[in-house]
Coordinates of C-alpha atoms in Angstrom, one line a residue:
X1 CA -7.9 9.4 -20.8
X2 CA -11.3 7.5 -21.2
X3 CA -11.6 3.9 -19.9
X4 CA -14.1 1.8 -19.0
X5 CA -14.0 0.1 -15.5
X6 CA -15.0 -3.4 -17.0
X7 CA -13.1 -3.5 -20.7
X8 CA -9.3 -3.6 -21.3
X9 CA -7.8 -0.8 -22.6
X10 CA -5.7 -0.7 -25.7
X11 CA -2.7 1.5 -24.3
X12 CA -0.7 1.3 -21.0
X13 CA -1.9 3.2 -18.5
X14 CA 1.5 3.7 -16.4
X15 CA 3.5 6.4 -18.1
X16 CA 6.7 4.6 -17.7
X17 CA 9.1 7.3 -19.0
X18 CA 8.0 9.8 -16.4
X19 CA 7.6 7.1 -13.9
X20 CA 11.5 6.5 -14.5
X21 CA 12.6 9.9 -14.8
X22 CA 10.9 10.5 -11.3
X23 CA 11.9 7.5 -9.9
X24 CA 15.9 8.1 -11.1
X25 CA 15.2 11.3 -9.5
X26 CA 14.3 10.6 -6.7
X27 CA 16.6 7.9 -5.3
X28 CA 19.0 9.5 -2.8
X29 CA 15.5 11.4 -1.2
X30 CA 14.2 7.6 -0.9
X31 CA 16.9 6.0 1.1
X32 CA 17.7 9.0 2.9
X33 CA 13.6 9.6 4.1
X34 CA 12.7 9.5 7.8
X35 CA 11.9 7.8 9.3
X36 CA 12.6 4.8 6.7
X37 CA 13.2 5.1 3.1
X38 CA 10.1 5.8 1.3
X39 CA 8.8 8.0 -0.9
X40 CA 5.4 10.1 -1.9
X41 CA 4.3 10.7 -5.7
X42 CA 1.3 12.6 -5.8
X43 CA -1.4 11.8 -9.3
X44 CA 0.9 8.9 -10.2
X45 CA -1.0 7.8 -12.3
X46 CA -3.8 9.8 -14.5
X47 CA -6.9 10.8 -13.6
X48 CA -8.9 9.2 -16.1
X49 CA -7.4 6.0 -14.7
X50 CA -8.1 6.7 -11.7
X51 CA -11.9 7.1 -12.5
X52 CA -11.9 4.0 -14.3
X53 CA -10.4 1.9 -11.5
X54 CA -13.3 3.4 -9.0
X55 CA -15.8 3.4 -10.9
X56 CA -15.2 -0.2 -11.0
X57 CA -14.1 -1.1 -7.4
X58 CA -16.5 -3.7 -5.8
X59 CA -18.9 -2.8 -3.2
X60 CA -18.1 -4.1 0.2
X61 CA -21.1 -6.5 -0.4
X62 CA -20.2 -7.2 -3.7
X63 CA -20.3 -11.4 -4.4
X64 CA -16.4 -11.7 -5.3
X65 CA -15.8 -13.3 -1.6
X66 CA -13.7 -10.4 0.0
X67 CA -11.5 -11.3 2.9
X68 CA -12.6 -10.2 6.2
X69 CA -9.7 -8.9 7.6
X70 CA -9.2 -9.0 11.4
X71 CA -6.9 -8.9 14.2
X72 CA -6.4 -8.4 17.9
X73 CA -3.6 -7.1 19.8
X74 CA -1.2 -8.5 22.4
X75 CA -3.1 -6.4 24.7
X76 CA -6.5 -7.4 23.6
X77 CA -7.2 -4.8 21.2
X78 CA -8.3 -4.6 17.9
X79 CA -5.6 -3.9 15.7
X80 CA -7.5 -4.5 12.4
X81 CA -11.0 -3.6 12.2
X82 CA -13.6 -3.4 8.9
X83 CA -10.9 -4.3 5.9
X84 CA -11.7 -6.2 3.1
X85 CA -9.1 -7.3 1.0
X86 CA -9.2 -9.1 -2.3
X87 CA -5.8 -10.7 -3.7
X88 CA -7.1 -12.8 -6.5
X89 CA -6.8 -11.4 -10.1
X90 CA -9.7 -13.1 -11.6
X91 CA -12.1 -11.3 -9.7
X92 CA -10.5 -7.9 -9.3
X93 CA -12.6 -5.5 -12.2
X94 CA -10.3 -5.3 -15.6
X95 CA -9.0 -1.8 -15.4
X96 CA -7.9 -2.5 -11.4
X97 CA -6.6 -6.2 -12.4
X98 CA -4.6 -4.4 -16.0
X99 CA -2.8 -1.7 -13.3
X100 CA -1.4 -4.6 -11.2
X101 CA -0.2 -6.1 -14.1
X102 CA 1.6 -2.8 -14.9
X103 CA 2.9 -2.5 -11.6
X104 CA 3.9 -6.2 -11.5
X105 CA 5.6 -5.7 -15.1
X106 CA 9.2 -6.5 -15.5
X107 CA 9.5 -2.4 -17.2
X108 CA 8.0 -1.2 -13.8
X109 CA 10.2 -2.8 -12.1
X110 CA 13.4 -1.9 -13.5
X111 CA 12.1 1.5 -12.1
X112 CA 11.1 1.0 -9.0
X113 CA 14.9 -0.7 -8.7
X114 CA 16.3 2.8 -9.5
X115 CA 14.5 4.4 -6.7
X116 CA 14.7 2.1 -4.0
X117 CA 18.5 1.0 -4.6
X118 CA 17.3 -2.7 -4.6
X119 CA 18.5 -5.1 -7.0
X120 CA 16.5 -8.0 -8.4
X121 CA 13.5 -7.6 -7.0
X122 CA 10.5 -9.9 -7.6
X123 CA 7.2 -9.6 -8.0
X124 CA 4.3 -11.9 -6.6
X125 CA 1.9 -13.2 -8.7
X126 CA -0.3 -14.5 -5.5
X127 CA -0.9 -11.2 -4.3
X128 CA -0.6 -12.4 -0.7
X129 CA -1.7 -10.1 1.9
X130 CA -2.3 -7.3 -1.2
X131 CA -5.1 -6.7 -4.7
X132 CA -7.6 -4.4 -3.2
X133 CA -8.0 -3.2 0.0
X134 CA -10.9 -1.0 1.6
X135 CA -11.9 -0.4 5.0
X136 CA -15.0 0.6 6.1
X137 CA -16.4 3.0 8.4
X138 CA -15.5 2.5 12.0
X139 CA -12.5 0.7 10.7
X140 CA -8.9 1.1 11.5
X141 CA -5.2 -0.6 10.5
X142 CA -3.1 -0.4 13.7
X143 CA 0.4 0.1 13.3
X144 CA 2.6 -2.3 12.6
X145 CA 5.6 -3.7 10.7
X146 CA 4.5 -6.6 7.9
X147 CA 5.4 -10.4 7.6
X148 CA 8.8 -10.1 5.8
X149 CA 9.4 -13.9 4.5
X150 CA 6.9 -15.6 1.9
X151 CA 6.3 -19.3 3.2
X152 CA 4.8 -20.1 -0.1
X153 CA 7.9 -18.9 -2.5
X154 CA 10.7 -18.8 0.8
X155 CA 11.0 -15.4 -1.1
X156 CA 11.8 -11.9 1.5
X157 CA 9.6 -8.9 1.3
X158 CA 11.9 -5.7 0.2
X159 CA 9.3 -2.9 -1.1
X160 CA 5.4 -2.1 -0.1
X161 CA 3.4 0.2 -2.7
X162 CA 0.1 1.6 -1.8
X163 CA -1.6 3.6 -4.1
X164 CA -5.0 5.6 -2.7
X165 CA -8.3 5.4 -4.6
X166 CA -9.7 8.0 -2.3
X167 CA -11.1 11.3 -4.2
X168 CA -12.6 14.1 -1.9
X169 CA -11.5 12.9 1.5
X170 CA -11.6 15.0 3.8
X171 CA -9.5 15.1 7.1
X172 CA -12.2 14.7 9.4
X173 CA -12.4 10.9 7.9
X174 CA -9.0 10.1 9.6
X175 CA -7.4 7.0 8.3
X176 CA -4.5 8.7 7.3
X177 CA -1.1 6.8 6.6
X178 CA 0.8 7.2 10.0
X179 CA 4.8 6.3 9.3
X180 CA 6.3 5.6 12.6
X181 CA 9.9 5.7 14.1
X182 CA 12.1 2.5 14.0
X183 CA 11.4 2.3 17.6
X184 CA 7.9 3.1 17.5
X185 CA 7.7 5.8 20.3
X186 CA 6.7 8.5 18.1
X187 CA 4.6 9.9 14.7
X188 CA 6.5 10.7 12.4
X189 CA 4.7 11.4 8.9
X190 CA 1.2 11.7 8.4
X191 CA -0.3 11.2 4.8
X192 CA -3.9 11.9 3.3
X193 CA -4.8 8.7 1.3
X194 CA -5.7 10.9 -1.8
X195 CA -6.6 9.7 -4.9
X196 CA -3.8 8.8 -7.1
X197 CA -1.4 9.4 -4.4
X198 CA 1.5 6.4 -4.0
X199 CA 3.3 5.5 -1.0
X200 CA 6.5 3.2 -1.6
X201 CA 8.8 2.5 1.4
X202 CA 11.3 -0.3 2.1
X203 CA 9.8 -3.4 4.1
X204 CA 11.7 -3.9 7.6
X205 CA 11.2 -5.6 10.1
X206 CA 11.0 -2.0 12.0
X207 CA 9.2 0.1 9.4
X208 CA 6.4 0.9 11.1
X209 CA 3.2 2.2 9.6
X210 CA -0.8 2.0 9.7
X211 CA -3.9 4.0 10.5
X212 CA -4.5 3.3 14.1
X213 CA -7.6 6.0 14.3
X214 CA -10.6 4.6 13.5
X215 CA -12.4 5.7 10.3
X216 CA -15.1 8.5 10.7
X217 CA -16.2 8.7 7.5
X218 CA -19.7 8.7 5.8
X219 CA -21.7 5.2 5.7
X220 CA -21.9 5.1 2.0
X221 CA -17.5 5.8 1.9
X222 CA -15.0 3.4 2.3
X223 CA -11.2 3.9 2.3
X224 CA -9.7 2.3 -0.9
X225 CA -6.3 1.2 -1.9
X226 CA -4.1 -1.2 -4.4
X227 CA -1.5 -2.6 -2.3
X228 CA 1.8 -4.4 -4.4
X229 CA 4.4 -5.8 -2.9
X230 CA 7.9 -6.8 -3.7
X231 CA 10.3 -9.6 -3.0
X232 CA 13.9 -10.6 -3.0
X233 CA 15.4 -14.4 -3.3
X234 CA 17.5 -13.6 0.3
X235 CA 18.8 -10.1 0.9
X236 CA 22.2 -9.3 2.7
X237 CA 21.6 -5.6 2.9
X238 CA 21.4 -6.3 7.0
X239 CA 20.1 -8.8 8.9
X240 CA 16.5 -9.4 9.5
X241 CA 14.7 -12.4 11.3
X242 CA 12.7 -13.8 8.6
X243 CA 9.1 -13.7 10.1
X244 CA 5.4 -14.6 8.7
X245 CA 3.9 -12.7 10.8
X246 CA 2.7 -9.2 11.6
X247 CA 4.2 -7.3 14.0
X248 CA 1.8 -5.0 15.3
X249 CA 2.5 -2.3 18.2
X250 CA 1.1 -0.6 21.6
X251 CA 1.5 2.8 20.9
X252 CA 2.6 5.6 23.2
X253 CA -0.2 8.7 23.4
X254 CA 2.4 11.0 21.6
X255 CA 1.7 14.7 19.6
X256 CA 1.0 14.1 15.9
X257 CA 2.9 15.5 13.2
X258 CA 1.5 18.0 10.5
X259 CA -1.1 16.2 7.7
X260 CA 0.7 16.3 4.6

């Protein structure tokens, strides 16, 4: 597939009859997951969109006005270090800004339904907290479970999906996805954030994740990702305190589990 990073193309670019034959699939492996339901699709989408998307992807010092994303600890750490996010459309490059479309789309949502078990689930336009993410080197993303209520729609977060932007990373780099058990006393998946590789797990208030270690890779690399997430008017699958805020955790010095 050829596509330019700045010009809209005249085709889709999710292939939604594989995407919902996969997703279908791959339901019962979702919910069941450890240690929260999630799931891993490797070259989700294809290549040549994946090209077109980086080719395109701002430099950190590129004039859009990225957010400077920080945070510090209950303990007086830093928990998030180096990230740059950018949420609004309108300055995300075409190709980038035509994929969250895609993945915001009423068709990809009826999918992504049938692989997380979730009914009626809602997009947001706003992009709060999501768009484009990188973080640079020397960065990190501690880990941590995410705000779960919207303030601006009263709406409750249900699904996160990440999808890498990263091509020949190596695993000296670190910043690998780290999924964490409900309690948060040990590592329980680790995941290379390869290009075209999407994470989607279910948004608890216990469904830990991050890349704690900071980022060792080259000056001129940063660690790039489309983050989308998902939303429910109330949910009664089990009760959780609806919370703005991010929940982020002191971590135990534990063994880490096998890259994958």
């Amino acid at each position: 597939m050829s596509l330019l990073a700045g010009a809209y193309p005249e085709h889709e670019l999710l292939d939604y009859g594989r995407i919902r034959r996969q997703f279908m699939e791959g339901h019962d492996a979702y919910v069941e997951a450890d240690p929260f339901p999630h799931s891993v699709f490797d070259n989700f989408i294809d290549s040549g969109v994946t090209d077109a998307v980086l080719d395109g992807f701002p430099s950190p010092k590129a004039d859009i006005n990225w957010r400077q994303l920080m945070a510090t600890g209950s303990d007086g750490e830093k928990v998030q270090f180096n990230k740059q996010g950018m949420p609004h459309l309108f300055k995300i490059p075409a190709i980038a800004r035509q994929l969250i479309w895609e993945f915001n789309s009423s068709t990809f949502i009826r999918c992504l339904e049938k692989l997380t078990g979730i009914e009626n689930l809602i997009p947001d336009p706003s992009l709060r907290g999501g768009g484009l993410h990188q973080i640079l080197p020397g960065g990190l993303l501690g880990v941590h479970a995410d705000f779960t209520h919207h303030v601006d729609y009263d709406l409750q977060r249900r699904v996160n999906l990440l999808l890498y932007l990263n091509k020949d990373w190596q695993d000296e780099y670190e910043g690998h996805l780290e999924l964490w058990s409900r309690d948060a006393s040990s590592c329980v998946k680790r995941l290379r954030p390869l290009a075209g590789r999407c994470v989607i797990f279910n948004t608890d208030a216990d469904s830990f994740h991050g890349h704690p270690r900071a980022l060792q890779c080259p000056e001129d690399m940063s660690r790039k990702s489309i983050a989308i997430y998902y939303y429910t008017l109330g949910r009664n699958d089990k009760e959780v305190e609806p919370t703005s805020q991010t929940d982020w955790q002191v971590l135990p010095e534990v063994e880490l589990p096998p890259l994958q």
